[in-house]
Each structure stands twice: as C-alpha cells, then as structure tokens.
Short mmCIF file of N, CA, C and O in Angstrom, two decimals:
data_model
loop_
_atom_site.label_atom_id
_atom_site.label_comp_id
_atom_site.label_asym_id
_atom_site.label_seq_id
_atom_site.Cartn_x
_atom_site.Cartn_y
_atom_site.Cartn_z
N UNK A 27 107.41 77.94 85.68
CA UNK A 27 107.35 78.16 87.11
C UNK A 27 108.71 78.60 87.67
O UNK A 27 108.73 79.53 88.48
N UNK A 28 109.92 77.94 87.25
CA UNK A 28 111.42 78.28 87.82
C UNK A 28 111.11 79.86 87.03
O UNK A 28 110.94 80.62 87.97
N UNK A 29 111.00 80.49 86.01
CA UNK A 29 111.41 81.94 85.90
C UNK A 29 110.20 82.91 86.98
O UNK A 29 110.46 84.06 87.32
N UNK A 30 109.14 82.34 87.32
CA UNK A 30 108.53 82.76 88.22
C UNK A 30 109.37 83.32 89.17
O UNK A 30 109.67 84.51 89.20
N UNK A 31 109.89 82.17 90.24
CA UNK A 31 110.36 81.98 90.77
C UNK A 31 111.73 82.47 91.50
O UNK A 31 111.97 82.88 92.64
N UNK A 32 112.63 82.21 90.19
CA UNK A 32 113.64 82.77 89.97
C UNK A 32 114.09 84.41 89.39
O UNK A 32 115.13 84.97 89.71
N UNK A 33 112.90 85.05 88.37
CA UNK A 33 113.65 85.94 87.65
C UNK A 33 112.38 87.70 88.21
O UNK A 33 112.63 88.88 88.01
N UNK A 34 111.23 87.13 88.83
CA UNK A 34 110.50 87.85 89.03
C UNK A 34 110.65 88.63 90.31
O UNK A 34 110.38 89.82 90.14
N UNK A 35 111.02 88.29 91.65
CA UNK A 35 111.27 88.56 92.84
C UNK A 35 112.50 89.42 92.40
O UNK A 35 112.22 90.60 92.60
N UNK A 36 114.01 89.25 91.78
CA UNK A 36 115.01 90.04 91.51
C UNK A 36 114.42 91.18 90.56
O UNK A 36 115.05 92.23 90.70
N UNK A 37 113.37 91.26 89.62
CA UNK A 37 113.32 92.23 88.93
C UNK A 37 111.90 93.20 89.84
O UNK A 37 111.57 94.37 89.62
N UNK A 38 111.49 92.52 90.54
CA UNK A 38 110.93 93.30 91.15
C UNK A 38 111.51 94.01 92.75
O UNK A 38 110.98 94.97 93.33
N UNK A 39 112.21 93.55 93.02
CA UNK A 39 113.11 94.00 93.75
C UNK A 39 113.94 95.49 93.12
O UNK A 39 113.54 96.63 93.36
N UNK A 40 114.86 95.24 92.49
CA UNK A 40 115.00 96.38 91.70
C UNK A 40 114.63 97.29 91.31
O UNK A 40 115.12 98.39 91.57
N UNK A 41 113.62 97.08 90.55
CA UNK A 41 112.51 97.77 90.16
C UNK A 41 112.16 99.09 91.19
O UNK A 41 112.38 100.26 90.91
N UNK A 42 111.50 98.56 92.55
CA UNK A 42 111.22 99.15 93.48
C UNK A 42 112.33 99.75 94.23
O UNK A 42 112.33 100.94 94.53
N UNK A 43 113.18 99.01 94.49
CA UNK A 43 114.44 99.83 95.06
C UNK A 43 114.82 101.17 94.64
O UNK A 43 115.00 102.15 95.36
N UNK A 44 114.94 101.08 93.22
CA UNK A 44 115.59 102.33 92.79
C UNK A 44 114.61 103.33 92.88
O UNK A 44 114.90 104.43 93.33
N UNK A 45 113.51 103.07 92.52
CA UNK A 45 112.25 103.88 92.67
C UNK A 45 111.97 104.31 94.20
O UNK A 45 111.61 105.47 94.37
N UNK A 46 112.07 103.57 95.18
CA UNK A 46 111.60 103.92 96.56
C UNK A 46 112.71 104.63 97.25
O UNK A 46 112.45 105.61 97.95
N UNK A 47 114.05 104.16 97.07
CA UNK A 47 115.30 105.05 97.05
C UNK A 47 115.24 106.40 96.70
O UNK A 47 115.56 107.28 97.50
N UNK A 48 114.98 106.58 95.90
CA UNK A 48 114.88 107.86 94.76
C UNK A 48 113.99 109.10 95.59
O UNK A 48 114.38 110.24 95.84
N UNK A 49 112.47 108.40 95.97
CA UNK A 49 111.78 109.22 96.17
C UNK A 49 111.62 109.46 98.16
O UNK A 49 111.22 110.51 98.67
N UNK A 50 112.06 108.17 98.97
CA UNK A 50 111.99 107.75 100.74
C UNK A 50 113.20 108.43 100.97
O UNK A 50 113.19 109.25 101.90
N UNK A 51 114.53 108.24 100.16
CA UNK A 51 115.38 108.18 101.13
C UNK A 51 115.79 109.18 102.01
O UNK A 51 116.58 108.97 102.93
N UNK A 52 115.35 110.14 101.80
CA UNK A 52 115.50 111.09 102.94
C UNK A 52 115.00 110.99 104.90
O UNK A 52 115.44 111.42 105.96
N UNK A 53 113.94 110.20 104.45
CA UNK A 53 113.19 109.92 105.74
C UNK A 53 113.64 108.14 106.08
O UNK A 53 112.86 107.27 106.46
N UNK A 54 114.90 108.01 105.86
CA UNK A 54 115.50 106.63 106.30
C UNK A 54 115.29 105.80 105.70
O UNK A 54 114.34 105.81 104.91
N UNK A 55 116.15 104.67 105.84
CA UNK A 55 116.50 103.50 105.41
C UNK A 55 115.20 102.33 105.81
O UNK A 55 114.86 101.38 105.11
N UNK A 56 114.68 102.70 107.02
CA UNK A 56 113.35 101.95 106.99
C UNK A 56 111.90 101.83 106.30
O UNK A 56 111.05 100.95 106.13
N UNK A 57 112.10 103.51 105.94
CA UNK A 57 110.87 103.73 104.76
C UNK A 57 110.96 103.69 103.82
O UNK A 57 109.98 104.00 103.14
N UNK A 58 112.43 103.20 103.07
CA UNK A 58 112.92 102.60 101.89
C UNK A 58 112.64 101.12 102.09
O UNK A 58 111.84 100.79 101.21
N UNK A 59 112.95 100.02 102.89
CA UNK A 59 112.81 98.79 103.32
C UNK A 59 111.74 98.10 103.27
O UNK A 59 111.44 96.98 102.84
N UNK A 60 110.73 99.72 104.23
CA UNK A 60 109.20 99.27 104.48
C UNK A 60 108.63 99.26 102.60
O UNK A 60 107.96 98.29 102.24
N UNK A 61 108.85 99.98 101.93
CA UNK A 61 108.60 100.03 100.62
C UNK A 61 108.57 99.47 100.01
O UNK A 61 107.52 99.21 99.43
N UNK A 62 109.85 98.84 99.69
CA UNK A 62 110.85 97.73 98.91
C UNK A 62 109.78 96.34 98.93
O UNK A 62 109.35 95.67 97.99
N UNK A 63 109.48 96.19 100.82
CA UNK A 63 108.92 94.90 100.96
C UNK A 63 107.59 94.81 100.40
O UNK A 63 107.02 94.01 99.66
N UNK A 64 107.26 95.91 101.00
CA UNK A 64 105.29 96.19 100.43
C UNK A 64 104.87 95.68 98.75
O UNK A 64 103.82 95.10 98.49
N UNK A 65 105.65 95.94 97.98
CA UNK A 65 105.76 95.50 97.06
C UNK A 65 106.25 94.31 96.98
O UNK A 65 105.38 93.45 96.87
N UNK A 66 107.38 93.90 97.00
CA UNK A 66 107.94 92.54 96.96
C UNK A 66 106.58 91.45 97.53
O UNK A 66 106.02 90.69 96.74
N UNK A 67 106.25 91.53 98.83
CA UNK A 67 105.25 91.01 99.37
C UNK A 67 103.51 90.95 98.44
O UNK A 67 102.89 89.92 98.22
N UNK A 68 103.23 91.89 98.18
CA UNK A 68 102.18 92.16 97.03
C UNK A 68 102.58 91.62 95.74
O UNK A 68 101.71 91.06 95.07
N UNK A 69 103.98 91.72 95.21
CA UNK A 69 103.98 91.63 94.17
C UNK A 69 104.59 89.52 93.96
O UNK A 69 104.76 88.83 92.95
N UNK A 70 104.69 89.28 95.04
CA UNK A 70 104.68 87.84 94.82
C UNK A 70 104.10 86.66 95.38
O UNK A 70 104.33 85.48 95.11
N UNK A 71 103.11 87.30 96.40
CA UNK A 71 101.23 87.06 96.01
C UNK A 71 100.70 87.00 95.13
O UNK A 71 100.07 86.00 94.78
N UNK A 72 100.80 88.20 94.41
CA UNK A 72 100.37 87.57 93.17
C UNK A 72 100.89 87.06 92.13
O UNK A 72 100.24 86.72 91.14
N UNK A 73 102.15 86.95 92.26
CA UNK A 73 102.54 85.66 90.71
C UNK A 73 102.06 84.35 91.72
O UNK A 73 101.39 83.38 91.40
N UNK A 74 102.70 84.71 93.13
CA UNK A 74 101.97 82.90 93.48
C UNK A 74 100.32 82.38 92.89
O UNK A 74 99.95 81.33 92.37
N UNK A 75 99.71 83.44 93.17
CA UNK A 75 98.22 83.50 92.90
C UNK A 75 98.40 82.81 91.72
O UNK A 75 98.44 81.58 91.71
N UNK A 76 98.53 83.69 90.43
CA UNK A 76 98.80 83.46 89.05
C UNK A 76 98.79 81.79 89.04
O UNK A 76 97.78 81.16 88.72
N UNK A 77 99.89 81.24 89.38
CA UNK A 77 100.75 79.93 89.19
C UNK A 77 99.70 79.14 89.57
O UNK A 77 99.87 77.96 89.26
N UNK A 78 98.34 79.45 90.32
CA UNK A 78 97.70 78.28 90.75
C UNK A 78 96.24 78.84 90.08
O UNK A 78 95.30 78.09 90.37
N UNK A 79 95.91 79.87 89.34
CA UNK A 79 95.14 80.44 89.15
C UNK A 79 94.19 79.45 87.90
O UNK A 79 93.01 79.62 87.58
N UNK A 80 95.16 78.40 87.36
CA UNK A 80 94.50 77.32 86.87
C UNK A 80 93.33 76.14 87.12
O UNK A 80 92.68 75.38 86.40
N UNK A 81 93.46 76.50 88.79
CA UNK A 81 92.86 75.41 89.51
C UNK A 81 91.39 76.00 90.15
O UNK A 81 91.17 77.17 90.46
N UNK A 82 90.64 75.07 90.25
CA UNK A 82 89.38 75.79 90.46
C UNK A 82 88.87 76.54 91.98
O UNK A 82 89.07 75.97 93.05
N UNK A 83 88.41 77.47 91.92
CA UNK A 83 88.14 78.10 93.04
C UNK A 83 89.43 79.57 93.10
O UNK A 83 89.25 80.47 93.93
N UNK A 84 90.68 79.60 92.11
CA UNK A 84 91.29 80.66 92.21
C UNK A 84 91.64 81.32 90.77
O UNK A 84 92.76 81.37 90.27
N UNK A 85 90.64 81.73 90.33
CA UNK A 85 90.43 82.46 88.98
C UNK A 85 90.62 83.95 89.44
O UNK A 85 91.19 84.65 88.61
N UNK A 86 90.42 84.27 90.06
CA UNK A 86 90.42 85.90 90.41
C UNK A 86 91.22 86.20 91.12
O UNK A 86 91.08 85.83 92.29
N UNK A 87 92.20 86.86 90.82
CA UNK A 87 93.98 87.23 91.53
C UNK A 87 93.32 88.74 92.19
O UNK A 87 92.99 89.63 91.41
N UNK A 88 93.18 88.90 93.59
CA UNK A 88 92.82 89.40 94.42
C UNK A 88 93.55 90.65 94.77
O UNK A 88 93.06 91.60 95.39
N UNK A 89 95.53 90.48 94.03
CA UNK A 89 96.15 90.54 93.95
C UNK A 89 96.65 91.90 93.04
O UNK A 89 97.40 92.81 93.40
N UNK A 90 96.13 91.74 92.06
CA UNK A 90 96.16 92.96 90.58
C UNK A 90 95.68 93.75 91.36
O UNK A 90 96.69 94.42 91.58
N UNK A 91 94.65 94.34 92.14
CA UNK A 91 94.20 95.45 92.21
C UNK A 91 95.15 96.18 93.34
O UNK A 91 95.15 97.41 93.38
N UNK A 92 95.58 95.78 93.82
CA UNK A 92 96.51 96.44 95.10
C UNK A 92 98.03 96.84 94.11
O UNK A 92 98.70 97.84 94.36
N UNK A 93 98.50 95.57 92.65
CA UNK A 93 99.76 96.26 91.80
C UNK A 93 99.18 97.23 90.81
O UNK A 93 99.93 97.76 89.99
N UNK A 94 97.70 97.54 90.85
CA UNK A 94 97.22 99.03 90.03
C UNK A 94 98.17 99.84 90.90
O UNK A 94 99.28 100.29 90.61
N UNK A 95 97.17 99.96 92.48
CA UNK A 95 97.55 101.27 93.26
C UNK A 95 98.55 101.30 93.07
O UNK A 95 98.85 102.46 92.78
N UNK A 96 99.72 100.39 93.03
CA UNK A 96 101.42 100.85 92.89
C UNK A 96 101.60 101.36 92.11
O UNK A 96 102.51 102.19 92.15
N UNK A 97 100.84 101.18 90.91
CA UNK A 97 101.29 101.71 89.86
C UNK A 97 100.90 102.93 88.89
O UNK A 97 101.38 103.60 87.97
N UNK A 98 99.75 102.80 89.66
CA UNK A 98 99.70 104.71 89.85
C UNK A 98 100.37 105.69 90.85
O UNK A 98 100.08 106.88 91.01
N UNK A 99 101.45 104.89 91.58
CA UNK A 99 102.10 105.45 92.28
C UNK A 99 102.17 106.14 93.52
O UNK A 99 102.85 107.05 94.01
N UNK A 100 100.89 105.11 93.99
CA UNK A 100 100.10 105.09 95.29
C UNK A 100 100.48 103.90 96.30
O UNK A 100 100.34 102.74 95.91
N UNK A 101 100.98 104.20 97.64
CA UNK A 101 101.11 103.48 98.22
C UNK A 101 99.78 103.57 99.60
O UNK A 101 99.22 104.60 99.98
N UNK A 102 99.61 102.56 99.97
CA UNK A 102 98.62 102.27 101.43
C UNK A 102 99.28 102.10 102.59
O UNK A 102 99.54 101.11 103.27
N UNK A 103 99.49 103.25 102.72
CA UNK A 103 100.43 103.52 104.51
C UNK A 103 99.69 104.05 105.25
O UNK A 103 98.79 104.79 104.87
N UNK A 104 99.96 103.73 106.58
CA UNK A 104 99.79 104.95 107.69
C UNK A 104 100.87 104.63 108.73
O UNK A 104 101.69 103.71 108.80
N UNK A 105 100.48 106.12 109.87
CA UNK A 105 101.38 106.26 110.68
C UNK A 105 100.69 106.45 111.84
O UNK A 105 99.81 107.29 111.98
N UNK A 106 101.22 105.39 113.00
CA UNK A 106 100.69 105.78 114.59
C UNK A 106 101.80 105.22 115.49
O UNK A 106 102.30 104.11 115.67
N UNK A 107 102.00 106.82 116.13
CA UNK A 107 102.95 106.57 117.29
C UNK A 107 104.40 106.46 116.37
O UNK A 107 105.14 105.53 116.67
N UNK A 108 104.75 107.21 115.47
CA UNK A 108 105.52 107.41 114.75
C UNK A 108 106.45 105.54 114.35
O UNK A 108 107.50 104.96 114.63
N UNK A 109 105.51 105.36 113.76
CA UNK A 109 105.48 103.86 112.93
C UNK A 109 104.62 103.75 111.96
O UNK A 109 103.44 104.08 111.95
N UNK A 110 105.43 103.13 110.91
CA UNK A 110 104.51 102.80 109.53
C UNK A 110 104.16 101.38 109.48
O UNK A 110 104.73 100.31 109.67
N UNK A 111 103.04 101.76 109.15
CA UNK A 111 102.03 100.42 108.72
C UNK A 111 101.62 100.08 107.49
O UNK A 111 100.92 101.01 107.09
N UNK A 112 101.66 99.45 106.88
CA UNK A 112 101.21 98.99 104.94
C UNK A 112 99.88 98.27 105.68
O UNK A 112 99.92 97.41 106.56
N UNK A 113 98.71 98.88 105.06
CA UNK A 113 97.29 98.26 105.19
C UNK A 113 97.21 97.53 104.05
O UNK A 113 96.20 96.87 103.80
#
C-alpha cells in the first residue's frame, strides 16, 4: 500500500508531464496543468479503487476504462466560453 501511495502518483506525474508538455505547450501552461491533473486524478482513482478492490461490492475498477482512452492517446475534453472541461 505505501508504494501505492508513495511511488505511483510521482511516476505518474511525470509520466504525463513530459508527454502533455511536449504535445499542449503551446496553448499554455493551463492546458498542460488541466492535463497533468486529468490523469493524475483518473489515474489515482484507480489504484485507490485497486487497493480496496478486495472487498466485496468493488471488483470492477470503473476506472481502467477511462486509463485505456489515455492510452490510446485520447483525451475527454471540451470547450465552452473558451474554458476546458475534462468530462
């Protein structure tokens, strides 16, 4: 649970940074941020999920299917009134 905890949030952090850097940063530091988090946020939902996924009633991490779309390199945005939204 501590490398959960501890070693997963920094490598996924990274991970995404350099990647959302790479490909946002032209259109600001917020659509790098908004990025960064979308993941971070998704992506530690579901290790929380995971960690309890022992207990009955949470067998199915709800979670995996939203770190596919990332990882086909799809994100779930939109824009209104020139603001981004992660659906």
């Amino acid at each position: 649970m501590t490398r959960l905890v501890d070693e997963v949030p920094a490598r996924l952090f990274h991970h995404c940074f350099d990647a959302a850097y790479r490909v946002f940063h032209q259109y600001g530091s917020s659509v790098v941020k908004t990025a960064v988090c979308s993941v971070m946020y998704i992506g530690g939902m579901a290790c929380a999920w995971e960690s309890v996924s022992d207990l009955d009633g949470w067998g199915s991490n709800p979670f995996r299917t939203l770190l596919r779309v990332f990882e086909y390199g799809h994100w779930l945005l939109g824009m209104d009134d020139e603001q981004l939204y992660l659906f």
